[in-house]
């Protein structure tokens, strides 16, 4: 039977530890994904969060200015958040007068920057031409079915889509200049347009 002195026992233990460490080092070098997995997952999550925050900031910061006149108590220029509707402008203008003709206006219509809103009076037939933005939905869309052609439409037409403000509309226009959209799904390649936003506009857009 072999007997080891204390010094020899220490040497044996050290050799075993060195062998284990070398084996572990070689194993990790052959499998780099194990060490990088957490970093990769963190980077992906961070990118998603940054995109979501950027989208929220864009929507929160955008403002539009519209001119409202006619049967409201405080006609003039009002400033609203992008995506606001006619009813929001009416409220900022002091509300509707009792003689306002609600049958000739669409209070739910989404507004665009620099738009003119005219609230007609009951019995009024000669309505100013500026009121056409309120009284009808005759935007110059490039599709007979009323959908927005994202390859040729204007910034203002893009801004009539739910959740599309001035910043996102400009991004879409800049993107299509070098990369025309082949399908409506391609719009998700534009920064700030994810699955949720696409779901809200997919039935309102088309490509040609």
CSV table of C-alpha atoms in Angstrom, one decimal:
chain,number,residue,atom,x,y,z
A,1,UNK,CA,0.0,0.0,0.0
A,2,UNK,CA,1.2,3.5,-0.9
A,3,UNK,CA,1.5,6.2,1.6
A,4,UNK,CA,1.8,9.9,0.8
A,5,UNK,CA,3.4,12.5,2.9
A,6,UNK,CA,1.5,15.7,3.5
A,7,UNK,CA,3.6,17.5,1.0
A,8,UNK,CA,2.9,14.8,-1.6
A,9,UNK,CA,-0.8,15.0,-0.9
A,10,UNK,CA,-0.8,18.7,-1.5
A,11,UNK,CA,1.0,18.3,-4.8
A,12,UNK,CA,-1.6,15.6,-5.9
A,13,UNK,CA,-4.5,17.9,-5.0
A,14,UNK,CA,-3.0,20.8,-6.9
A,15,UNK,CA,-2.4,18.6,-10.0
A,16,UNK,CA,-6.1,17.5,-9.9
A,17,UNK,CA,-7.3,21.1,-9.6
A,18,UNK,CA,-5.1,22.2,-12.5
A,19,UNK,CA,-6.4,19.4,-14.7
A,20,UNK,CA,-10.0,20.3,-13.9
A,21,UNK,CA,-9.4,23.9,-14.7
A,22,UNK,CA,-7.7,23.1,-18.0
A,23,UNK,CA,-10.5,20.8,-19.0
A,24,UNK,CA,-13.1,23.4,-18.2
A,25,UNK,CA,-11.3,26.1,-20.1
A,26,UNK,CA,-11.0,23.9,-23.2
A,27,UNK,CA,-14.7,23.0,-23.0
A,28,UNK,CA,-15.8,26.7,-22.8
A,29,UNK,CA,-13.6,27.6,-25.8
A,30,UNK,CA,-15.2,24.9,-27.9
A,31,UNK,CA,-18.7,26.1,-26.9
A,32,UNK,CA,-18.6,30.0,-27.0
A,33,UNK,CA,-22.4,30.2,-27.2
A,34,UNK,CA,-22.7,29.0,-23.6
A,35,UNK,CA,-20.8,32.0,-22.3
A,36,UNK,CA,-22.4,34.5,-24.7
A,37,UNK,CA,-26.0,33.4,-24.4
A,38,UNK,CA,-27.0,35.7,-21.6
A,39,UNK,CA,-25.3,38.7,-23.3
A,40,UNK,CA,-27.1,37.9,-26.6
A,41,UNK,CA,-30.5,37.7,-24.9
A,42,UNK,CA,-29.8,40.9,-23.0
A,43,UNK,CA,-28.8,42.7,-26.3
A,44,UNK,CA,-31.9,41.6,-28.1
A,45,UNK,CA,-34.2,42.6,-25.2
A,46,UNK,CA,-32.4,46.0,-25.0
A,47,UNK,CA,-33.0,46.6,-28.7
A,48,UNK,CA,-36.7,45.8,-28.5
A,49,UNK,CA,-37.1,48.2,-25.5
A,50,UNK,CA,-35.3,51.0,-27.3
A,51,UNK,CA,-37.5,50.6,-30.4
A,52,UNK,CA,-40.6,50.6,-28.2
A,53,UNK,CA,-39.5,53.7,-26.3
A,54,UNK,CA,-38.6,55.5,-29.6
A,55,UNK,CA,-42.0,54.8,-31.0
A,56,UNK,CA,-43.7,56.1,-27.8
A,57,UNK,CA,-41.6,59.2,-27.8
A,58,UNK,CA,-42.4,60.0,-31.4
A,59,UNK,CA,-46.1,59.7,-30.9
A,60,UNK,CA,-46.2,61.6,-27.6
A,61,UNK,CA,-44.1,64.5,-28.9
A,62,UNK,CA,-45.9,65.1,-32.2
A,63,UNK,CA,-48.3,68.1,-32.4
A,64,UNK,CA,-50.5,69.5,-35.2
A,65,UNK,CA,-52.1,72.9,-35.7
A,66,UNK,CA,-55.5,73.3,-37.2
A,67,UNK,CA,-57.8,76.3,-37.9
A,68,UNK,CA,-61.4,75.9,-36.8
A,69,UNK,CA,-64.2,78.4,-37.5
A,70,UNK,CA,-67.9,78.6,-37.9
A,71,UNK,CA,-70.3,77.6,-35.1
A,72,UNK,CA,-67.9,77.3,-32.2
A,73,UNK,CA,-67.5,79.7,-29.3
A,74,UNK,CA,-63.7,80.3,-29.8
A,75,UNK,CA,-62.8,80.1,-33.4
A,76,UNK,CA,-59.1,80.2,-34.4
A,77,UNK,CA,-55.9,78.2,-34.3
A,78,UNK,CA,-55.8,75.2,-31.9
A,79,UNK,CA,-52.8,72.9,-31.2
A,80,UNK,CA,-53.5,69.2,-30.6
A,81,UNK,CA,-51.6,66.0,-30.4
A,82,UNK,CA,-51.1,64.1,-33.6
A,83,UNK,CA,-53.9,61.6,-34.1
A,84,UNK,CA,-56.6,63.9,-32.6
A,85,UNK,CA,-60.0,64.1,-34.1
A,86,UNK,CA,-62.5,66.9,-35.0
A,87,UNK,CA,-64.3,66.6,-31.7
A,88,UNK,CA,-61.0,67.4,-29.9
A,89,UNK,CA,-60.6,70.6,-31.9
A,90,UNK,CA,-64.2,71.5,-31.2
A,91,UNK,CA,-63.6,71.1,-27.5
A,92,UNK,CA,-60.5,73.3,-27.5
A,93,UNK,CA,-62.5,75.9,-29.5
A,94,UNK,CA,-65.1,76.2,-26.7
A,95,UNK,CA,-67.6,73.6,-28.0
A,96,UNK,CA,-70.4,73.7,-30.5
A,97,UNK,CA,-73.0,76.5,-30.6
A,98,UNK,CA,-76.6,75.4,-30.5
A,99,UNK,CA,-77.2,76.1,-34.2
A,100,UNK,CA,-74.3,73.9,-35.3
A,101,UNK,CA,-75.3,71.4,-38.0
A,102,UNK,CA,-74.0,68.1,-36.8
A,103,UNK,CA,-75.4,66.3,-39.9
A,104,UNK,CA,-72.8,68.0,-42.0
A,105,UNK,CA,-69.7,67.3,-40.0
A,106,UNK,CA,-67.8,64.2,-39.0
A,107,UNK,CA,-66.7,64.6,-35.4
A,108,UNK,CA,-64.8,61.4,-35.5
A,109,UNK,CA,-62.6,62.3,-38.4
A,110,UNK,CA,-58.8,62.2,-37.7
A,111,UNK,CA,-57.1,65.5,-38.3
A,112,UNK,CA,-53.9,66.4,-40.1
A,113,UNK,CA,-51.5,69.3,-39.7
A,114,UNK,CA,-52.5,72.7,-41.3
A,115,UNK,CA,-56.1,71.5,-41.8
A,116,UNK,CA,-59.0,74.0,-41.9
A,117,UNK,CA,-62.2,72.9,-40.1
A,118,UNK,CA,-65.5,74.8,-40.7
A,119,UNK,CA,-68.6,74.0,-38.6
A,120,UNK,CA,-71.7,75.0,-40.6
A,121,UNK,CA,-74.9,76.5,-39.2
A,122,UNK,CA,-78.2,74.7,-39.5
A,123,UNK,CA,-79.8,75.7,-42.8
A,124,UNK,CA,-76.6,77.0,-44.3
A,125,UNK,CA,-76.2,75.9,-47.9
A,126,UNK,CA,-73.2,77.9,-49.1
A,127,UNK,CA,-70.5,76.1,-47.1
A,128,UNK,CA,-66.9,77.5,-47.6
A,129,UNK,CA,-64.7,75.3,-49.7
A,130,UNK,CA,-62.2,75.0,-46.8
A,131,UNK,CA,-64.7,72.8,-45.0
A,132,UNK,CA,-64.3,70.0,-47.5
A,133,UNK,CA,-61.8,68.3,-45.1
A,134,UNK,CA,-64.5,67.9,-42.5
A,135,UNK,CA,-67.6,67.3,-44.5
A,136,UNK,CA,-66.3,64.4,-46.6
A,137,UNK,CA,-63.5,61.8,-46.7
A,138,UNK,CA,-62.4,62.8,-50.2
A,139,UNK,CA,-58.6,62.4,-49.6
A,140,UNK,CA,-56.7,62.0,-52.8
A,141,UNK,CA,-55.8,58.3,-52.1
A,142,UNK,CA,-54.4,56.5,-55.1
A,143,UNK,CA,-56.7,53.4,-54.8
A,144,UNK,CA,-60.3,53.1,-55.9
A,145,UNK,CA,-61.1,51.2,-52.7
A,146,UNK,CA,-60.2,54.2,-50.6
A,147,UNK,CA,-57.0,52.6,-49.2
A,148,UNK,CA,-53.8,54.6,-48.9
A,149,UNK,CA,-51.2,53.6,-51.5
A,150,UNK,CA,-48.0,53.7,-49.3
A,151,UNK,CA,-45.8,54.0,-52.4
A,152,UNK,CA,-47.3,57.2,-53.8
A,153,UNK,CA,-49.4,58.9,-51.1
A,154,UNK,CA,-48.5,62.2,-49.5
A,155,UNK,CA,-47.3,62.8,-45.9
A,156,UNK,CA,-50.7,64.2,-45.0
A,157,UNK,CA,-52.5,61.1,-46.3
A,158,UNK,CA,-50.2,58.9,-44.3
A,159,UNK,CA,-51.0,60.9,-41.2
A,160,UNK,CA,-54.7,60.0,-41.5
A,161,UNK,CA,-53.8,56.4,-40.6
A,162,UNK,CA,-54.1,55.4,-37.0
A,163,UNK,CA,-51.0,56.0,-35.0
A,164,UNK,CA,-49.0,57.5,-37.9
A,165,UNK,CA,-47.8,61.0,-37.0
A,166,UNK,CA,-45.6,63.4,-38.9
A,167,UNK,CA,-42.3,61.7,-37.8
A,168,UNK,CA,-43.4,58.2,-38.9
A,169,UNK,CA,-45.0,59.5,-42.1
A,170,UNK,CA,-41.7,61.2,-43.0
A,171,UNK,CA,-39.8,57.9,-42.3
A,172,UNK,CA,-42.1,56.0,-44.6
A,173,UNK,CA,-41.6,58.5,-47.4
A,174,UNK,CA,-37.8,58.4,-46.9
A,175,UNK,CA,-37.7,54.6,-46.9
A,176,UNK,CA,-39.8,54.2,-50.0
A,177,UNK,CA,-37.5,56.6,-52.0
A,178,UNK,CA,-34.9,53.9,-52.2
A,179,UNK,CA,-36.9,50.9,-51.4
A,180,UNK,CA,-40.4,50.9,-52.9
A,181,UNK,CA,-42.8,48.7,-50.9
A,182,UNK,CA,-43.6,45.4,-52.7
A,183,UNK,CA,-46.2,44.3,-50.1
A,184,UNK,CA,-48.0,46.1,-47.3
A,185,UNK,CA,-46.0,44.0,-44.8
A,186,UNK,CA,-42.8,45.8,-46.0
A,187,UNK,CA,-43.9,48.9,-44.1
A,188,UNK,CA,-42.8,47.1,-40.9
A,189,UNK,CA,-39.2,47.6,-42.1
A,190,UNK,CA,-39.6,51.3,-41.2
A,191,UNK,CA,-38.3,52.1,-37.8
A,192,UNK,CA,-41.2,52.6,-35.3
A,193,UNK,CA,-43.7,50.4,-37.1
A,194,UNK,CA,-44.1,47.0,-35.3
A,195,UNK,CA,-46.7,44.2,-35.3
A,196,UNK,CA,-49.2,46.1,-33.2
A,197,UNK,CA,-49.2,49.3,-35.3
A,198,UNK,CA,-49.3,47.2,-38.5
A,199,UNK,CA,-52.4,45.4,-37.3
A,200,UNK,CA,-54.1,48.8,-36.8
A,201,UNK,CA,-53.4,50.0,-40.4
A,202,UNK,CA,-53.1,46.9,-42.6
A,203,UNK,CA,-56.7,47.1,-43.8
A,204,UNK,CA,-56.3,50.8,-44.7
A,205,UNK,CA,-53.2,50.6,-46.9
A,206,UNK,CA,-52.2,49.1,-50.2
A,207,UNK,CA,-49.3,49.0,-52.7
A,208,UNK,CA,-49.1,49.4,-56.4
